[in-house]
CSV table of C-alpha atoms in Angstrom, one decimal:
chain,number,residue,atom,x,y,z
W,1,UNK,CA,-4.4,177.2,-143.0
W,2,UNK,CA,-1.5,177.6,-140.6
W,3,UNK,CA,-0.1,174.8,-138.5
W,4,UNK,CA,-1.5,176.1,-135.2
W,5,UNK,CA,-5.1,176.3,-136.6
W,6,UNK,CA,-4.7,172.9,-138.1
W,7,UNK,CA,-3.8,171.4,-134.8
W,8,UNK,CA,-6.6,173.3,-133.1
W,9,UNK,CA,-9.1,171.9,-135.6
W,10,UNK,CA,-8.0,168.4,-134.8
W,11,UNK,CA,-8.3,168.7,-131.0
W,12,UNK,CA,-11.1,169.5,-128.5
W,13,UNK,CA,-11.0,170.7,-124.9
W,14,UNK,CA,-11.2,167.2,-123.5
W,15,UNK,CA,-8.1,166.3,-125.5
W,16,UNK,CA,-6.2,169.2,-123.9
W,17,UNK,CA,-7.5,168.2,-120.4
W,18,UNK,CA,-6.4,164.6,-120.9
W,19,UNK,CA,-3.0,165.6,-122.2
W,20,UNK,CA,-2.3,168.0,-119.3
W,21,UNK,CA,-3.5,165.5,-116.8
W,22,UNK,CA,-1.1,162.9,-118.3
W,23,UNK,CA,1.8,165.4,-118.4
W,24,UNK,CA,1.6,167.5,-115.1
W,25,UNK,CA,5.1,168.7,-115.8
W,26,UNK,CA,4.3,170.1,-119.2
W,27,UNK,CA,4.8,173.8,-118.1
W,28,UNK,CA,8.1,173.1,-116.5
W,29,UNK,CA,10.6,175.2,-118.5
W,30,UNK,CA,7.7,176.9,-120.3
W,31,UNK,CA,7.1,179.7,-117.8
W,32,UNK,CA,6.7,182.3,-120.5
W,33,UNK,CA,3.9,180.3,-122.0
W,34,UNK,CA,2.3,179.8,-118.6
W,35,UNK,CA,2.3,183.6,-118.0
W,36,UNK,CA,0.7,184.3,-121.3
W,37,UNK,CA,-2.4,182.2,-120.6
W,38,UNK,CA,-5.5,184.1,-119.7
W,39,UNK,CA,-8.9,183.3,-118.2
W,40,UNK,CA,-12.2,185.1,-118.7
W,41,UNK,CA,-13.8,186.0,-115.3
W,42,UNK,CA,-17.5,186.0,-114.5
W,43,UNK,CA,-17.6,189.8,-115.0
W,44,UNK,CA,-16.2,189.4,-118.6
W,45,UNK,CA,-12.7,190.7,-117.7
W,46,UNK,CA,-9.6,188.7,-118.6
W,47,UNK,CA,-6.9,187.8,-116.1
W,48,UNK,CA,-3.7,185.9,-116.5
W,49,UNK,CA,-3.6,182.4,-115.2
W,50,UNK,CA,-0.8,183.3,-112.8
W,51,UNK,CA,-2.8,186.3,-111.4
W,52,UNK,CA,-5.8,184.0,-111.0
W,53,UNK,CA,-3.7,181.4,-109.1
W,54,UNK,CA,-2.4,184.2,-106.8
W,55,UNK,CA,-5.9,185.4,-106.2
W,56,UNK,CA,-7.1,181.9,-105.3
W,57,UNK,CA,-4.2,181.5,-102.9
W,58,UNK,CA,-5.1,184.8,-101.2
W,59,UNK,CA,-8.7,183.7,-100.9
W,60,UNK,CA,-7.6,180.4,-99.4
W,61,UNK,CA,-5.3,182.1,-97.0
W,62,UNK,CA,-8.0,184.5,-95.9
W,63,UNK,CA,-10.4,181.6,-95.3
W,64,UNK,CA,-7.7,179.7,-93.3
W,65,UNK,CA,-7.0,182.8,-91.2
W,66,UNK,CA,-10.8,183.3,-90.6
W,67,UNK,CA,-11.1,179.6,-89.4
W,68,UNK,CA,-8.1,180.0,-87.2
W,69,UNK,CA,-9.5,183.1,-85.7
W,70,UNK,CA,-12.7,181.3,-85.0
W,71,UNK,CA,-10.8,178.4,-83.3
W,72,UNK,CA,-8.8,180.8,-81.2
W,73,UNK,CA,-11.9,182.7,-80.2
W,74,UNK,CA,-13.7,179.5,-79.2
W,75,UNK,CA,-10.6,178.4,-77.2
W,76,UNK,CA,-10.5,181.7,-75.4
W,77,UNK,CA,-14.2,181.4,-74.6
W,78,UNK,CA,-13.9,177.9,-73.4
W,79,UNK,CA,-11.0,178.8,-71.2
W,80,UNK,CA,-13.0,181.7,-69.8
W,81,UNK,CA,-16.0,179.5,-69.0
W,82,UNK,CA,-13.7,176.9,-67.4
W,83,UNK,CA,-12.1,179.5,-65.2
W,84,UNK,CA,-15.5,180.7,-64.0
W,85,UNK,CA,-16.8,177.1,-63.4
W,86,UNK,CA,-13.6,176.3,-61.5
W,87,UNK,CA,-13.9,179.4,-59.3
W,88,UNK,CA,-17.6,178.6,-58.6
W,89,UNK,CA,-17.0,175.0,-57.7
W,90,UNK,CA,-14.1,175.9,-55.4
W,91,UNK,CA,-16.3,178.5,-53.6
W,92,UNK,CA,-19.1,176.0,-53.2
W,93,UNK,CA,-16.7,173.4,-51.7
W,94,UNK,CA,-15.3,175.9,-49.3
W,95,UNK,CA,-18.7,177.2,-48.1
W,96,UNK,CA,-19.0,176.6,-44.4
W,97,UNK,CA,-22.8,176.7,-44.2
W,98,UNK,CA,-25.9,176.7,-46.4
W,99,UNK,CA,-26.2,180.5,-46.4
W,100,UNK,CA,-22.7,180.9,-47.8
W,101,UNK,CA,-23.3,178.0,-50.2
W,102,UNK,CA,-26.3,179.6,-51.8
W,103,UNK,CA,-24.7,183.1,-51.7
W,104,UNK,CA,-21.7,181.7,-53.6
W,105,UNK,CA,-24.1,180.5,-56.4
W,106,UNK,CA,-25.8,183.8,-56.5
W,107,UNK,CA,-22.6,185.9,-56.6
W,108,UNK,CA,-21.0,183.7,-59.3
W,109,UNK,CA,-23.9,183.9,-61.7
W,110,UNK,CA,-24.5,187.6,-61.1
W,111,UNK,CA,-20.9,188.8,-61.1
W,112,UNK,CA,-18.8,186.2,-63.0
W,113,UNK,CA,-21.2,184.8,-65.5
W,114,UNK,CA,-23.0,188.2,-65.7
W,115,UNK,CA,-26.4,186.4,-66.1
W,116,UNK,CA,-29.5,188.4,-66.5
W,117,UNK,CA,-31.4,186.0,-64.3
W,118,UNK,CA,-30.8,182.7,-62.6
W,119,UNK,CA,-32.8,180.3,-60.4
W,120,UNK,CA,-32.2,177.0,-58.6
W,121,UNK,CA,-35.4,174.9,-58.2
W,122,UNK,CA,-34.9,172.2,-55.6
W,123,UNK,CA,-37.4,169.3,-55.5
W,124,UNK,CA,-38.8,168.5,-52.1
W,125,UNK,CA,-41.9,167.7,-50.1
W,126,UNK,CA,-42.1,171.1,-48.3
W,127,UNK,CA,-42.2,174.0,-50.7
W,128,UNK,CA,-40.5,177.1,-49.4
W,129,UNK,CA,-38.3,180.0,-50.5
W,130,UNK,CA,-34.6,179.7,-49.5
W,131,UNK,CA,-33.5,183.0,-50.9
W,132,UNK,CA,-34.4,185.3,-53.8
W,133,UNK,CA,-33.1,182.9,-56.4
W,134,UNK,CA,-33.5,179.5,-54.7
W,135,UNK,CA,-36.7,177.7,-53.8
W,136,UNK,CA,-38.0,174.2,-52.9
W,137,UNK,CA,-41.0,173.1,-55.0
W,138,UNK,CA,-42.9,169.8,-55.3
W,139,UNK,CA,-41.5,167.7,-58.1
W,140,UNK,CA,-44.9,166.8,-59.6
W,141,UNK,CA,-45.9,170.5,-59.7
W,142,UNK,CA,-42.6,171.5,-61.4
W,143,UNK,CA,-43.1,168.7,-64.0
W,144,UNK,CA,-46.2,170.4,-65.2
W,145,UNK,CA,-44.1,173.3,-66.5
W,146,UNK,CA,-40.6,172.0,-67.0
W,147,UNK,CA,-41.0,168.3,-67.2
W,148,UNK,CA,-39.0,168.0,-70.5
W,149,UNK,CA,-36.1,170.0,-68.9
W,150,UNK,CA,-36.2,167.7,-65.8
W,151,UNK,CA,-35.9,164.6,-68.0
W,152,UNK,CA,-33.0,165.9,-70.1
W,153,UNK,CA,-29.7,164.1,-69.5
W,154,UNK,CA,-27.7,167.0,-71.0
W,155,UNK,CA,-27.8,170.8,-70.4
W,156,UNK,CA,-30.5,172.5,-72.5
W,157,UNK,CA,-29.1,175.6,-74.3
W,158,UNK,CA,-30.9,178.2,-76.3
W,159,UNK,CA,-34.5,179.6,-76.4
W,160,UNK,CA,-37.0,178.2,-73.9
W,161,UNK,CA,-40.7,177.8,-74.3
W,162,UNK,CA,-42.7,180.7,-72.7
W,163,UNK,CA,-44.2,178.5,-69.9
W,164,UNK,CA,-40.8,177.1,-69.1
W,165,UNK,CA,-39.2,180.5,-69.0
W,166,UNK,CA,-41.9,182.1,-66.9
W,167,UNK,CA,-41.7,179.2,-64.3
W,168,UNK,CA,-37.9,179.4,-64.0
W,169,UNK,CA,-37.3,183.1,-64.1
W,170,UNK,CA,-40.6,184.6,-62.9
W,171,UNK,CA,-40.5,188.4,-62.8
W,172,UNK,CA,-37.3,188.5,-64.9
W,173,UNK,CA,-38.7,186.2,-67.6
W,174,UNK,CA,-39.3,189.0,-70.1
W,175,UNK,CA,-35.6,190.0,-69.9
W,176,UNK,CA,-34.2,186.5,-70.8
W,177,UNK,CA,-33.6,185.8,-74.5
W,178,UNK,CA,-31.5,182.7,-74.2
W,179,UNK,CA,-30.8,180.3,-71.4
W,180,UNK,CA,-28.9,177.3,-70.1
W,181,UNK,CA,-30.9,174.8,-68.0
W,182,UNK,CA,-29.2,171.9,-66.2
W,183,UNK,CA,-30.9,169.0,-64.5
W,184,UNK,CA,-29.0,168.3,-61.3
W,185,UNK,CA,-29.4,164.5,-60.7
W,186,UNK,CA,-28.1,161.7,-58.7
W,187,UNK,CA,-30.3,158.8,-59.9
W,188,UNK,CA,-33.3,161.0,-60.4
W,189,UNK,CA,-33.4,164.8,-60.7
W,190,UNK,CA,-33.0,166.6,-57.4
W,191,UNK,CA,-32.9,170.1,-58.7
W,192,UNK,CA,-33.0,172.3,-61.8
W,193,UNK,CA,-30.5,175.1,-62.4
W,194,UNK,CA,-31.4,177.8,-64.9
W,195,UNK,CA,-29.2,180.6,-66.1
W,196,UNK,CA,-30.6,183.3,-68.4
W,197,UNK,CA,-29.1,186.0,-70.6
W,198,UNK,CA,-30.5,189.0,-72.3
W,199,UNK,CA,-28.2,188.2,-75.3
W,200,UNK,CA,-30.0,185.8,-77.6
W,201,UNK,CA,-26.7,184.4,-78.8
W,202,UNK,CA,-25.1,183.9,-75.4
W,203,UNK,CA,-26.5,180.4,-74.9
W,204,UNK,CA,-26.7,179.0,-78.3
W,205,UNK,CA,-28.3,175.5,-78.9
W,206,UNK,CA,-25.0,174.4,-80.5
W,207,UNK,CA,-22.8,175.7,-77.7
W,208,UNK,CA,-20.5,173.2,-76.0
W,209,UNK,CA,-21.9,171.9,-72.7
W,210,UNK,CA,-18.9,170.2,-71.2
W,211,UNK,CA,-18.0,172.8,-68.6
W,212,UNK,CA,-21.5,173.9,-67.6
W,213,UNK,CA,-22.5,170.3,-67.3
W,214,UNK,CA,-19.6,169.9,-64.9
W,215,UNK,CA,-21.3,172.5,-62.6
W,216,UNK,CA,-24.4,170.3,-62.5
W,217,UNK,CA,-22.3,167.2,-61.6
W,218,UNK,CA,-20.7,169.2,-58.8
W,219,UNK,CA,-24.0,170.4,-57.5
W,220,UNK,CA,-25.3,166.8,-57.5
W,221,UNK,CA,-22.6,166.0,-55.0
W,222,UNK,CA,-22.7,169.2,-52.9
W,223,UNK,CA,-26.3,170.2,-52.8
W,224,UNK,CA,-27.7,167.4,-50.6
W,225,UNK,CA,-25.5,168.6,-47.8
W,226,UNK,CA,-27.4,171.9,-47.7
W,227,UNK,CA,-31.0,170.8,-48.1
W,228,UNK,CA,-33.1,168.2,-46.4
W,229,UNK,CA,-34.8,166.1,-49.0
């Protein structure tokens, strides 16, 4: 029995782990030994410890780059949404009458947000159609279909129930696969703004609602000037 085998017989893997943990600088000055160590991969092939470490670093770098790309994409998307919301609110503020106010809403959602459909439901005592996308309805009647959306304190994002979608988007309902719905409120809801997209992932339930919620806050201040409640 040679010396190496005798030492091996007296040790177990836990002893090796404990020793290396207690001596983290063990391989300093023993680079040749470090390079000679090999590992058995899941596919049965062997690879040097150094190669395995390099591979792990490449994987970690790739994962880090992927997360960074996701963060950059989210930042660009948020910046784009912010620019659109800013342009919309400025156009609403500068509207000189109700016709230009509601036209600014329509143009923004059709051209800037590129929505498949949109509607503004205003709650009032005298039901009427203001334009193709904007109408006044009785609040109790609307509550039968979209009561949960009216009570929501934050924008609702994602897939709507069929009854909600049909009420909000009417003839364009079958084209909408995801939506954002915002309750415009002062103390109580005064309107409901719905934006629909044919892209099922455009309005995800986990999408940030900060900027789009800001639009609802702005409408709460501006809308009463253009409608008699």
